[in-house]
mmCIF file of C-alpha atoms in Angstrom:
data_model
loop_
_atom_site.group_PDB
_atom_site.id
_atom_site.type_symbol
_atom_site.label_atom_id
_atom_site.label_comp_id
_atom_site.label_asym_id
_atom_site.label_seq_id
_atom_site.Cartn_x
_atom_site.Cartn_y
_atom_site.Cartn_z
ATOM 1 C CA UNK A 1 2.944 -29.366 -7.704
ATOM 2 C CA UNK A 2 3.945 -25.680 -5.844
ATOM 3 C CA UNK A 3 0.136 -25.177 -7.251
ATOM 4 C CA UNK A 4 -1.142 -28.160 -5.298
ATOM 5 C CA UNK A 5 1.367 -27.113 -2.295
ATOM 6 C CA UNK A 6 -0.317 -23.495 -1.863
ATOM 7 C CA UNK A 7 -3.540 -24.671 -2.732
ATOM 8 C CA UNK A 8 -3.135 -26.377 0.634
ATOM 9 C CA UNK A 9 -1.735 -23.878 2.374
ATOM 10 C CA UNK A 10 -4.736 -22.333 1.679
ATOM 11 C CA UNK A 11 -6.847 -24.324 2.070
ATOM 12 C CA UNK A 12 -5.825 -24.974 5.597
ATOM 13 C CA UNK A 13 -5.394 -20.554 6.247
ATOM 14 C CA UNK A 14 -9.407 -20.471 5.617
ATOM 15 C CA UNK A 15 -10.386 -23.494 7.847
ATOM 16 C CA UNK A 16 -7.931 -22.830 11.467
ATOM 17 C CA UNK A 17 -8.527 -18.586 11.785
ATOM 18 C CA UNK A 18 -10.512 -17.464 14.354
ATOM 19 C CA UNK A 19 -13.070 -15.652 11.951
ATOM 20 C CA UNK A 20 -14.015 -19.666 11.598
ATOM 21 C CA UNK A 21 -13.772 -20.044 15.195
ATOM 22 C CA UNK A 22 -16.055 -17.002 16.320
ATOM 23 C CA UNK A 23 -18.403 -17.789 13.387
ATOM 24 C CA UNK A 24 -19.141 -22.541 14.637
ATOM 25 C CA UNK A 25 -18.016 -21.137 18.604
ATOM 26 C CA UNK A 26 -21.630 -20.669 18.616
ATOM 27 C CA UNK A 27 -23.275 -21.592 15.589
ATOM 28 C CA UNK A 28 -25.960 -20.004 13.623
ATOM 29 C CA UNK A 29 -26.845 -21.348 10.258
ATOM 30 C CA UNK A 30 -27.267 -18.871 8.032
ATOM 31 C CA UNK A 31 -23.128 -17.793 8.439
ATOM 32 C CA UNK A 32 -21.630 -21.241 8.500
ATOM 33 C CA UNK A 33 -23.550 -21.947 5.405
ATOM 34 C CA UNK A 34 -22.202 -18.569 4.150
ATOM 35 C CA UNK A 35 -18.629 -20.267 5.326
ATOM 36 C CA UNK A 36 -19.183 -23.630 3.206
ATOM 37 C CA UNK A 37 -20.629 -21.341 -0.291
ATOM 38 C CA UNK A 38 -18.730 -18.156 -0.506
ATOM 39 C CA UNK A 39 -16.011 -19.909 -2.176
ATOM 40 C CA UNK A 40 -17.708 -21.815 -4.174
ATOM 41 C CA UNK A 41 -19.959 -19.435 -6.022
ATOM 42 C CA UNK A 42 -16.516 -17.838 -6.170
ATOM 43 C CA UNK A 43 -14.839 -19.930 -7.876
ATOM 44 C CA UNK A 44 -17.646 -20.444 -10.062
ATOM 45 C CA UNK A 45 -18.492 -17.145 -10.790
ATOM 46 C CA UNK A 46 -15.092 -16.904 -11.690
ATOM 47 C CA UNK A 47 -14.519 -20.599 -13.858
ATOM 48 C CA UNK A 48 -17.959 -18.409 -15.571
ATOM 49 C CA UNK A 49 -16.422 -16.054 -16.715
ATOM 50 C CA UNK A 50 -12.814 -17.410 -17.650
ATOM 51 C CA UNK A 51 -14.596 -20.170 -19.890
ATOM 52 C CA UNK A 52 -18.420 -19.502 -20.583
ATOM 53 C CA UNK A 53 -20.787 -22.650 -21.115
ATOM 54 C CA UNK A 54 -24.251 -23.653 -19.573
ATOM 55 C CA UNK A 55 -22.684 -26.263 -17.685
ATOM 56 C CA UNK A 56 -20.638 -23.590 -15.222
ATOM 57 C CA UNK A 57 -23.337 -21.012 -15.426
ATOM 58 C CA UNK A 58 -25.981 -24.266 -14.028
ATOM 59 C CA UNK A 59 -23.353 -25.410 -11.609
ATOM 60 C CA UNK A 60 -23.429 -21.532 -10.188
ATOM 61 C CA UNK A 61 -27.162 -22.167 -10.468
ATOM 62 C CA UNK A 62 -27.126 -24.765 -8.449
ATOM 63 C CA UNK A 63 -25.554 -23.174 -5.057
ATOM 64 C CA UNK A 64 -26.479 -20.451 -5.628
ATOM 65 C CA UNK A 65 -30.528 -22.308 -4.567
ATOM 66 C CA UNK A 66 -28.382 -24.351 -1.935
ATOM 67 C CA UNK A 67 -26.362 -20.871 -0.685
ATOM 68 C CA UNK A 68 -30.179 -19.199 0.270
ATOM 69 C CA UNK A 69 -30.462 -19.767 3.062
ATOM 70 C CA UNK A 70 -27.796 -16.890 4.419
ATOM 71 C CA UNK A 71 -30.817 -15.050 3.628
ATOM 72 C CA UNK A 72 -32.171 -15.697 6.721
ATOM 73 C CA UNK A 73 -29.753 -12.669 7.968
ATOM 74 C CA UNK A 74 -31.100 -10.202 4.784
ATOM 75 C CA UNK A 75 -28.193 -7.644 5.490
ATOM 76 C CA UNK A 76 -26.041 -11.096 4.434
ATOM 77 C CA UNK A 77 -26.941 -12.170 1.858
ATOM 78 C CA UNK A 78 -27.030 -8.212 0.504
ATOM 79 C CA UNK A 79 -23.169 -7.344 1.763
ATOM 80 C CA UNK A 80 -22.299 -10.324 -0.655
ATOM 81 C CA UNK A 81 -24.708 -10.032 -3.181
ATOM 82 C CA UNK A 82 -22.052 -5.922 -3.151
ATOM 83 C CA UNK A 83 -19.205 -7.929 -2.665
ATOM 84 C CA UNK A 84 -19.745 -10.410 -5.035
ATOM 85 C CA UNK A 85 -21.131 -7.402 -8.308
ATOM 86 C CA UNK A 86 -17.880 -5.765 -7.080
ATOM 87 C CA UNK A 87 -15.343 -8.083 -8.494
ATOM 88 C CA UNK A 88 -17.768 -9.423 -10.948
ATOM 89 C CA UNK A 89 -17.698 -6.185 -12.940
ATOM 90 C CA UNK A 90 -13.936 -5.580 -11.590
ATOM 91 C CA UNK A 91 -13.206 -8.706 -13.594
ATOM 92 C CA UNK A 92 -15.660 -9.373 -16.807
ATOM 93 C CA UNK A 93 -18.190 -6.087 -16.715
ATOM 94 C CA UNK A 94 -20.519 -8.313 -19.383
ATOM 95 C CA UNK A 95 -20.599 -11.936 -18.048
ATOM 96 C CA UNK A 96 -21.000 -10.474 -14.348
ATOM 97 C CA UNK A 97 -24.231 -8.329 -14.879
ATOM 98 C CA UNK A 98 -25.505 -11.819 -16.388
ATOM 99 C CA UNK A 99 -23.619 -13.613 -12.979
ATOM 100 C CA UNK A 100 -26.067 -10.722 -10.375
ATOM 101 C CA UNK A 101 -28.734 -11.294 -12.815
ATOM 102 C CA UNK A 102 -29.876 -14.647 -12.370
ATOM 103 C CA UNK A 103 -28.619 -14.826 -7.882
ATOM 104 C CA UNK A 104 -30.922 -11.512 -8.361
ATOM 105 C CA UNK A 105 -33.563 -14.340 -10.148
ATOM 106 C CA UNK A 106 -32.998 -17.192 -7.906
ATOM 107 C CA UNK A 107 -33.392 -16.012 -4.692
ATOM 108 C CA UNK A 108 -36.749 -13.430 -5.335
ATOM 109 C CA UNK A 109 -38.431 -15.885 -3.877
ATOM 110 C CA UNK A 110 -37.795 -14.186 -0.733
ATOM 111 C CA UNK A 111 -35.542 -11.458 -2.288
ATOM 112 C CA UNK A 112 -39.334 -9.075 -3.452
ATOM 113 C CA UNK A 113 -41.027 -10.506 -0.288
ATOM 114 C CA UNK A 114 -37.415 -8.952 2.411
ATOM 115 C CA UNK A 115 -38.199 -5.734 -0.091
ATOM 116 C CA UNK A 116 -40.999 -4.944 0.604
ATOM 117 C CA UNK A 117 -40.967 -5.619 4.047
ATOM 118 C CA UNK A 118 -37.836 -3.319 4.503
ATOM 119 C CA UNK A 119 -40.257 0.018 1.901
ATOM 120 C CA UNK A 120 -43.052 -0.788 4.920
ATOM 121 C CA UNK A 121 -41.889 -1.968 8.254
ATOM 122 C CA UNK A 122 -38.295 -0.930 8.838
ATOM 123 C CA UNK A 123 -39.099 1.774 11.153
ATOM 124 C CA UNK A 124 -40.463 -0.650 13.147
ATOM 125 C CA UNK A 125 -37.398 -2.468 13.403
ATOM 126 C CA UNK A 126 -36.008 0.801 15.032
ATOM 127 C CA UNK A 127 -38.622 2.012 16.995
ATOM 128 C CA UNK A 128 -38.868 -1.378 18.473
ATOM 129 C CA UNK A 129 -38.106 -1.392 22.611
ATOM 130 C CA UNK A 130 -35.717 -4.243 22.683
ATOM 131 C CA UNK A 131 -33.899 -2.375 19.436
ATOM 132 C CA UNK A 132 -33.859 1.205 21.234
ATOM 133 C CA UNK A 133 -32.123 -0.866 24.313
ATOM 134 C CA UNK A 134 -29.784 -3.583 23.022
ATOM 135 C CA UNK A 135 -28.270 -1.958 19.398
ATOM 136 C CA UNK A 136 -25.945 0.872 20.669
ATOM 137 C CA UNK A 137 -24.388 -1.672 22.479
ATOM 138 C CA UNK A 138 -24.208 -3.755 19.996
ATOM 139 C CA UNK A 139 -22.001 -2.119 17.846
ATOM 140 C CA UNK A 140 -19.744 -0.123 20.837
ATOM 141 C CA UNK A 141 -18.485 -4.288 20.912
ATOM 142 C CA UNK A 142 -17.653 -3.883 17.774
ATOM 143 C CA UNK A 143 -16.287 -0.227 18.311
ATOM 144 C CA UNK A 144 -13.849 -2.043 20.578
ATOM 145 C CA UNK A 145 -12.040 -4.079 18.680
ATOM 146 C CA UNK A 146 -12.258 -1.744 15.230
ATOM 147 C CA UNK A 147 -8.454 -1.511 15.663
ATOM 148 C CA UNK A 148 -5.658 -3.488 13.850
ATOM 149 C CA UNK A 149 -4.466 -5.856 16.309
ATOM 150 C CA UNK A 150 -7.082 -7.513 15.608
ATOM 151 C CA UNK A 151 -8.352 -7.235 12.649
ATOM 152 C CA UNK A 152 -5.178 -9.003 12.029
ATOM 153 C CA UNK A 153 -5.506 -11.944 14.921
ATOM 154 C CA UNK A 154 -9.913 -11.825 13.767
ATOM 155 C CA UNK A 155 -10.807 -11.676 17.252
ATOM 156 C CA UNK A 156 -14.025 -9.391 17.659
ATOM 157 C CA UNK A 157 -16.924 -8.821 20.102
ATOM 158 C CA UNK A 158 -17.173 -13.256 21.046
ATOM 159 C CA UNK A 159 -13.838 -12.636 22.952
ATOM 160 C CA UNK A 160 -15.962 -10.096 25.116
ATOM 161 C CA UNK A 161 -19.457 -11.823 25.186
ATOM 162 C CA UNK A 162 -20.313 -13.308 29.285
ATOM 163 C CA UNK A 163 -22.333 -16.583 28.918
ATOM 164 C CA UNK A 164 -24.062 -17.848 31.993
ATOM 165 C CA UNK A 165 -22.601 -20.631 33.716
ATOM 166 C CA UNK A 166 -25.393 -22.808 36.103
ATOM 167 C CA UNK A 167 -22.863 -24.723 37.536
ATOM 168 C CA UNK A 168 -21.278 -22.303 39.302
ATOM 169 C CA UNK A 169 -24.147 -19.220 39.477
ATOM 170 C CA UNK A 170 -21.798 -17.160 37.995
ATOM 171 C CA UNK A 171 -21.268 -15.601 34.289
ATOM 172 C CA UNK A 172 -18.404 -16.431 32.476
ATOM 173 C CA UNK A 173 -16.681 -15.327 29.455
ATOM 174 C CA UNK A 174 -18.046 -17.213 26.659
ATOM 175 C CA UNK A 175 -14.527 -17.662 24.755
ATOM 176 C CA UNK A 176 -12.081 -19.004 27.894
ATOM 177 C CA UNK A 177 -10.615 -21.788 26.540
ATOM 178 C CA UNK A 178 -9.696 -19.366 23.995
ATOM 179 C CA UNK A 179 -8.417 -15.984 26.069
ATOM 180 C CA UNK A 180 -6.352 -18.447 28.083
ATOM 181 C CA UNK A 181 -4.616 -20.003 25.354
ATOM 182 C CA UNK A 182 -4.123 -16.323 23.342
ATOM 183 C CA UNK A 183 -1.900 -15.520 26.622
ATOM 184 C CA UNK A 184 0.705 -18.488 26.074
ATOM 185 C CA UNK A 185 4.349 -17.749 24.466
ATOM 186 C CA UNK A 186 4.192 -17.175 20.635
ATOM 187 C CA UNK A 187 0.292 -17.358 19.905
ATOM 188 C CA UNK A 188 -0.843 -14.182 18.810
ATOM 189 C CA UNK A 189 2.844 -13.014 17.084
ATOM 190 C CA UNK A 190 1.543 -16.103 14.486
ATOM 191 C CA UNK A 191 -0.959 -14.960 14.210
ATOM 192 C CA UNK A 192 0.542 -11.557 12.848
ATOM 193 C CA UNK A 193 2.886 -13.432 10.146
ATOM 194 C CA UNK A 194 0.035 -15.800 9.115
ATOM 195 C CA UNK A 195 -1.597 -12.663 7.987
ATOM 196 C CA UNK A 196 1.747 -10.668 7.059
ATOM 197 C CA UNK A 197 2.204 -13.434 5.153
ATOM 198 C CA UNK A 198 -1.201 -13.346 3.021
ATOM 199 C CA UNK A 199 -0.631 -9.578 2.699
ATOM 200 C CA UNK A 200 2.902 -10.515 0.405
ATOM 201 C CA UNK A 201 0.568 -12.420 -1.624
ATOM 202 C CA UNK A 202 -1.377 -9.399 -2.546
ATOM 203 C CA UNK A 203 1.794 -7.850 -3.356
ATOM 204 C CA UNK A 204 2.870 -11.392 -5.599
ATOM 205 C CA UNK A 205 -0.300 -11.445 -7.156
ATOM 206 C CA UNK A 206 0.494 -7.848 -8.182
ATOM 207 C CA UNK A 207 3.970 -9.099 -10.377
ATOM 208 C CA UNK A 208 1.892 -11.869 -11.664
ATOM 209 C CA UNK A 209 -0.074 -9.029 -12.658
ATOM 210 C CA UNK A 210 -3.019 -11.822 -11.917
ATOM 211 C CA UNK A 211 -6.329 -10.008 -12.854
ATOM 212 C CA UNK A 212 -8.071 -12.756 -10.000
ATOM 213 C CA UNK A 213 -6.485 -11.255 -7.428
ATOM 214 C CA UNK A 214 -6.360 -7.547 -7.830
ATOM 215 C CA UNK A 215 -10.094 -7.700 -8.220
ATOM 216 C CA UNK A 216 -10.539 -9.132 -4.549
ATOM 217 C CA UNK A 217 -9.216 -6.061 -3.228
ATOM 218 C CA UNK A 218 -11.662 -3.947 -2.721
ATOM 219 C CA UNK A 219 -14.120 -6.756 -0.812
ATOM 220 C CA UNK A 220 -10.549 -6.126 0.727
ATOM 221 C CA UNK A 221 -10.645 -2.250 1.613
ATOM 222 C CA UNK A 222 -14.346 -2.528 2.124
ATOM 223 C CA UNK A 223 -14.006 -5.228 4.744
ATOM 224 C CA UNK A 224 -11.401 -3.222 6.498
ATOM 225 C CA UNK A 225 -13.720 -0.575 7.065
ATOM 226 C CA UNK A 226 -15.737 -2.232 8.117
ATOM 227 C CA UNK A 227 -14.494 -4.013 10.719
ATOM 228 C CA UNK A 228 -12.354 -0.439 11.907
ATOM 229 C CA UNK A 229 -15.721 1.333 11.711
ATOM 230 C CA UNK A 230 -16.377 4.221 13.738
ATOM 231 C CA UNK A 231 -12.332 3.914 14.675
ATOM 232 C CA UNK A 232 -9.650 5.315 12.525
ATOM 233 C CA UNK A 233 -8.926 6.298 10.374
ATOM 234 C CA UNK A 234 -12.227 6.213 8.181
ATOM 235 C CA UNK A 235 -14.406 6.987 11.769
ATOM 236 C CA UNK A 236 -16.257 9.945 10.273
ATOM 237 C CA UNK A 237 -17.319 8.592 7.333
ATOM 238 C CA UNK A 238 -18.581 5.206 8.788
ATOM 239 C CA UNK A 239 -19.636 7.288 11.808
ATOM 240 C CA UNK A 240 -22.011 9.659 9.176
ATOM 241 C CA UNK A 241 -23.111 6.631 7.352
ATOM 242 C CA UNK A 242 -25.176 5.000 10.833
ATOM 243 C CA UNK A 243 -27.689 8.182 10.874
ATOM 244 C CA UNK A 244 -29.163 6.121 8.499
ATOM 245 C CA UNK A 245 -31.568 3.746 10.500
ATOM 246 C CA UNK A 246 -30.242 1.037 7.462
ATOM 247 C CA UNK A 247 -27.160 1.129 8.107
ATOM 248 C CA UNK A 248 -26.538 1.014 11.815
ATOM 249 C CA UNK A 249 -29.331 -0.893 12.161
ATOM 250 C CA UNK A 250 -28.051 -3.127 9.359
ATOM 251 C CA UNK A 251 -24.181 -2.931 10.091
ATOM 252 C CA UNK A 252 -24.240 -2.627 14.012
ATOM 253 C CA UNK A 253 -21.909 -6.316 14.247
ATOM 254 C CA UNK A 254 -20.034 -5.648 11.105
ATOM 255 C CA UNK A 255 -17.805 -8.965 11.987
ATOM 256 C CA UNK A 256 -21.279 -10.946 11.238
ATOM 257 C CA UNK A 257 -21.174 -9.861 7.308
ATOM 258 C CA UNK A 258 -18.323 -8.905 6.619
ATOM 259 C CA UNK A 259 -15.724 -11.200 8.217
ATOM 260 C CA UNK A 260 -16.048 -14.311 6.406
ATOM 261 C CA UNK A 261 -14.971 -12.290 3.284
ATOM 262 C CA UNK A 262 -12.228 -11.013 4.932
ATOM 263 C CA UNK A 263 -10.567 -14.406 5.486
ATOM 264 C CA UNK A 264 -11.487 -16.193 2.127
ATOM 265 C CA UNK A 265 -10.039 -12.936 0.171
ATOM 266 C CA UNK A 266 -6.413 -13.509 2.438
ATOM 267 C CA UNK A 267 -6.704 -17.170 1.716
ATOM 268 C CA UNK A 268 -6.377 -16.373 -1.739
ATOM 269 C CA UNK A 269 -3.440 -14.243 -1.101
ATOM 270 C CA UNK A 270 -1.602 -16.419 1.193
ATOM 271 C CA UNK A 271 -1.542 -18.883 -2.104
ATOM 272 C CA UNK A 272 -0.082 -16.517 -3.954
ATOM 273 C CA UNK A 273 2.594 -16.044 -1.209
ATOM 274 C CA UNK A 274 3.265 -19.552 -0.828
ATOM 275 C CA UNK A 275 3.555 -20.051 -4.201
ATOM 276 C CA UNK A 276 6.206 -17.360 -4.081
ATOM 277 C CA UNK A 277 8.590 -19.031 -1.551
ATOM 278 C CA UNK A 278 7.795 -22.860 -1.850
ATOM 279 C CA UNK A 279 9.663 -21.702 -5.781
ATOM 280 C CA UNK A 280 12.412 -19.815 -4.349
ATOM 281 C CA UNK A 281 12.911 -22.524 -2.007
ATOM 282 C CA UNK A 282 12.151 -26.140 -4.505
ATOM 283 C CA UNK A 283 15.066 -24.556 -6.623
ATOM 284 C CA UNK A 284 17.073 -25.739 -3.335
ATOM 285 C CA UNK A 285 14.541 -29.045 -2.464
ATOM 286 C CA UNK A 286 13.720 -27.394 0.860
ATOM 287 C CA UNK A 287 10.258 -26.320 -0.221
ATOM 288 C CA UNK A 288 9.320 -29.122 2.164
ATOM 289 C CA UNK A 289 10.452 -27.118 4.739
ATOM 290 C CA UNK A 290 7.635 -23.812 4.464
ATOM 291 C CA UNK A 291 5.043 -26.340 4.120
ATOM 292 C CA UNK A 292 5.367 -28.699 7.258
ATOM 293 C CA UNK A 293 6.369 -24.417 9.419
ATOM 294 C CA UNK A 294 3.321 -23.623 7.906
ATOM 295 C CA UNK A 295 1.926 -26.101 8.886
ATOM 296 C CA UNK A 296 2.776 -26.390 12.924
ATOM 297 C CA UNK A 297 1.987 -22.975 12.510
ATOM 298 C CA UNK A 298 -1.718 -22.839 12.165
ATOM 299 C CA UNK A 299 -2.701 -25.877 13.969
ATOM 300 C CA UNK A 300 -0.544 -23.999 17.460
ATOM 301 C CA UNK A 301 -2.509 -20.893 16.416
ATOM 302 C CA UNK A 302 -5.685 -23.219 16.193
ATOM 303 C CA UNK A 303 -5.272 -25.891 18.728
ATOM 304 C CA UNK A 304 -8.395 -25.675 21.597
ATOM 305 C CA UNK A 305 -10.033 -26.683 17.416
ATOM 306 C CA UNK A 306 -8.169 -29.684 17.663
ATOM 307 C CA UNK A 307 -8.474 -29.887 21.876
ATOM 308 C CA UNK A 308 -12.843 -29.686 20.700
ATOM 309 C CA UNK A 309 -13.034 -25.811 21.536
ATOM 310 C CA UNK A 310 -14.507 -24.640 17.295
ATOM 311 C CA UNK A 311 -17.916 -25.358 18.813
ATOM 312 C CA UNK A 312 -18.267 -24.175 22.276
ATOM 313 C CA UNK A 313 -18.743 -26.980 24.844
ATOM 314 C CA UNK A 314 -21.872 -25.759 26.474
ATOM 315 C CA UNK A 315 -23.641 -25.753 22.602
ATOM 316 C CA UNK A 316 -23.810 -28.524 23.463
ATOM 317 C CA UNK A 317 -27.408 -29.957 25.279
ATOM 318 C CA UNK A 318 -29.885 -32.821 25.573
ATOM 319 C CA UNK A 319 -33.478 -31.641 24.630
ATOM 320 C CA UNK A 320 -35.592 -32.239 26.862
ATOM 321 C CA UNK A 321 -38.132 -35.179 25.358
ATOM 322 C CA UNK A 322 -40.904 -33.661 26.126
ATOM 323 C CA UNK A 323 -40.829 -30.282 24.077
ATOM 324 C CA UNK A 324 -40.924 -33.089 21.513
ATOM 325 C CA UNK A 325 -44.216 -33.972 22.129
ATOM 326 C CA UNK A 326 -45.644 -30.278 22.407
ATOM 327 C CA UNK A 327 -44.055 -30.613 18.849
ATOM 328 C CA UNK A 328 -45.690 -33.379 17.613
ATOM 329 C CA UNK A 329 -49.009 -32.725 19.463
ATOM 330 C CA UNK A 330 -49.405 -29.362 17.693
ATOM 331 C CA UNK A 331 -49.177 -31.049 14.197
ATOM 332 C CA UNK A 332 -52.073 -32.571 14.936
ATOM 333 C CA UNK A 333 -54.685 -28.854 15.169
ATOM 334 C CA UNK A 334 -54.750 -26.097 12.817
ATOM 335 C CA UNK A 335 -51.877 -24.548 11.448
ATOM 336 C CA UNK A 336 -52.850 -20.705 12.229
ATOM 337 C CA UNK A 337 -53.120 -21.274 15.345
ATOM 338 C CA UNK A 338 -51.969 -18.833 17.028
ATOM 339 C CA UNK A 339 -49.677 -18.776 20.269
ATOM 340 C CA UNK A 340 -48.732 -17.740 22.927
ATOM 341 C CA UNK A 341 -45.607 -17.527 25.814
ATOM 342 C CA UNK A 342 -45.646 -17.797 28.645
ATOM 343 C CA UNK A 343 -43.345 -15.822 31.480
ATOM 344 C CA UNK A 344 -43.989 -12.592 30.617
ATOM 345 C CA UNK A 345 -41.659 -11.681 31.958
ATOM 346 C CA UNK A 346 -39.197 -9.746 30.576
ATOM 347 C CA UNK A 347 -39.560 -7.914 27.033
ATOM 348 C CA UNK A 348 -35.646 -9.490 26.651
ATOM 349 C CA UNK A 349 -35.769 -12.155 23.710
ATOM 350 C CA UNK A 350 -32.645 -14.237 25.384
ATOM 351 C CA UNK A 351 -33.752 -17.579 28.239
ATOM 352 C CA UNK A 352 -32.389 -19.563 30.793
ATOM 353 C CA UNK A 353 -33.131 -22.498 30.746
ATOM 354 C CA UNK A 354 -32.719 -25.636 33.881
ATOM 355 C CA UNK A 355 -31.407 -27.760 31.616
ATOM 356 C CA UNK A 356 -28.875 -26.229 30.851
ATOM 357 C CA UNK A 357 -29.830 -24.548 27.558
ATOM 358 C CA UNK A 358 -29.512 -20.294 26.819
ATOM 359 C CA UNK A 359 -30.233 -18.531 23.758
ATOM 360 C CA UNK A 360 -32.457 -16.471 21.633
ATOM 361 C CA UNK A 361 -35.037 -20.010 21.433
ATOM 362 C CA UNK A 362 -36.229 -23.177 19.620
ATOM 363 C CA UNK A 363 -39.297 -24.031 19.883
ATOM 364 C CA UNK A 364 -40.896 -22.079 16.310
ATOM 365 C CA UNK A 365 -38.193 -25.125 14.502
ATOM 366 C CA UNK A 366 -40.538 -27.363 15.469
ATOM 367 C CA UNK A 367 -44.443 -26.262 16.193
ATOM 368 C CA UNK A 368 -45.890 -25.007 13.254
ATOM 369 C CA UNK A 369 -47.665 -22.038 15.265
ATOM 370 C CA UNK A 370 -47.144 -19.181 14.682
ATOM 371 C CA UNK A 371 -45.950 -17.952 17.757
ATOM 372 C CA UNK A 372 -45.545 -14.804 19.640
ATOM 373 C CA UNK A 373 -41.856 -14.396 21.376
ATOM 374 C CA UNK A 374 -40.091 -11.457 22.688
ATOM 375 C CA UNK A 375 -36.918 -12.885 20.315
ATOM 376 C CA UNK A 376 -40.038 -11.520 17.072
ATOM 377 C CA UNK A 377 -40.471 -7.848 18.577
ATOM 378 C CA UNK A 378 -38.781 -6.263 16.479
ATOM 379 C CA UNK A 379 -39.873 -7.547 13.756
ATOM 380 C CA UNK A 380 -43.535 -6.920 14.897
ATOM 381 C CA UNK A 381 -45.378 -4.157 16.202
ATOM 382 C CA UNK A 382 -47.989 -7.011 16.819
ATOM 383 C CA UNK A 383 -45.930 -8.419 18.747
ATOM 384 C CA UNK A 384 -44.651 -5.093 20.713
ATOM 385 C CA UNK A 385 -48.082 -4.741 21.434
ATOM 386 C CA UNK A 386 -49.568 -8.037 22.764
ATOM 387 C CA UNK A 387 -46.742 -8.498 25.528
ATOM 388 C CA UNK A 388 -46.960 -4.951 27.056
ATOM 389 C CA UNK A 389 -50.813 -5.065 27.244
ATOM 390 C CA UNK A 390 -50.491 -8.730 27.869
ATOM 391 C CA UNK A 391 -47.792 -8.743 31.128
ATOM 392 C CA UNK A 392 -50.058 -5.557 32.258
ATOM 393 C CA UNK A 393 -53.089 -7.189 32.545
ATOM 394 C CA UNK A 394 -51.188 -11.157 33.818
ATOM 395 C CA UNK A 395 -49.542 -9.152 37.020
ATOM 396 C CA UNK A 396 -51.856 -6.934 37.720
ATOM 397 C CA UNK A 397 -54.307 -10.050 37.936
ATOM 398 C CA UNK A 398 -57.086 -7.880 35.785
ATOM 399 C CA UNK A 399 -58.663 -11.764 34.306
ATOM 400 C CA UNK A 400 -61.021 -9.591 31.365
ATOM 401 C CA UNK A 401 -58.831 -7.556 30.091
ATOM 402 C CA UNK A 402 -56.221 -10.348 30.095
ATOM 403 C CA UNK A 403 -58.723 -11.925 27.326
ATOM 404 C CA UNK A 404 -59.716 -8.763 25.906
ATOM 405 C CA UNK A 405 -55.759 -9.235 25.347
ATOM 406 C CA UNK A 406 -55.649 -12.944 23.685
ATOM 407 C CA UNK A 407 -58.821 -12.677 22.150
ATOM 408 C CA UNK A 408 -58.023 -9.286 20.323
ATOM 409 C CA UNK A 409 -54.449 -10.985 18.829
ATOM 410 C CA UNK A 410 -56.662 -13.587 17.663
ATOM 411 C CA UNK A 411 -53.806 -16.067 20.579
ATOM 412 C CA UNK A 412 -55.989 -19.768 20.557
ATOM 413 C CA UNK A 413 -53.054 -21.161 22.620
ATOM 414 C CA UNK A 414 -50.388 -20.731 25.977
#
């Protein structure tokens, strides 16, 4: 029963933490998939290493295929593959190589085209104007939270992010409910204690000689390294790596790539700490007190989530029906016709709509045709080229130049 209770507390630890909040407060599909399936991938990997059997291999393959959409952000997959390989090769080299090879094989349908793009077009990403302006700012936001204090609480750049509140016609703190919550008594202290218990669990696992737990240590250290990024004690090493373009662009937001790994490892270690405490308190029949205290602490630490603030209230908007009418119409015409979207008043891919939506956009999920959106400028020099040429012609009231630009970029619809 101590094992079940420890596993239960570990699962609560995985759910009730600030990493979970920041991954879901402004939800992006690939991170939700990563969060949901990462523990399953590690569990099935360990199960195959321990037991072998074709059945475990089949289940691992199925979950790997289902998790492939995390590669919407390709660097997220590359980090997963590296960390998973690191873990498995420490655990069992021979079986680890098999699982890593299988992972690459199952993901090859998108991985090979992506590697081709990285080899031939990655410089275009670095050279795009929107990246040159934003990437430095993005990294500095992460650097501001790269210290032990924020690491133990899992606080990162979203706590310094602001959104436009249309009702007030001004910018407000994105995580305003959470910032207020952290001003309440003992919330921060509870977060530190929970982190400390998880770290204590690692030392418990060493005493019990758990190879599985020890194999997670390299992932923990790697996650901490990227969380601290340019800050001491290894900031010089991180800054040296940032001299390389792929590294600098791929890890401008280290939190999004490593935070879920970190909380997964801490959750596992939390179970070891809980088991040790249950074993001690169980001898005098008061183990249930620890159970109640931890549950209460987790619930208090995550109280805004239980009050409806796991996902930002501003994310819950109703898309006007006219958009769906447009989607339906475009399904009736040539799927290869290119669309350019107006206005062309800004190079930024972040838009504000009067029906209370703000974001990079969403219409490409409903329209099968390719669209020239500012959100895509960094992925192709032609996107940025179209914007520069068409905006210049349009705002100069040069109709002939504007039409030439449309023909040049094979635009059929505005």
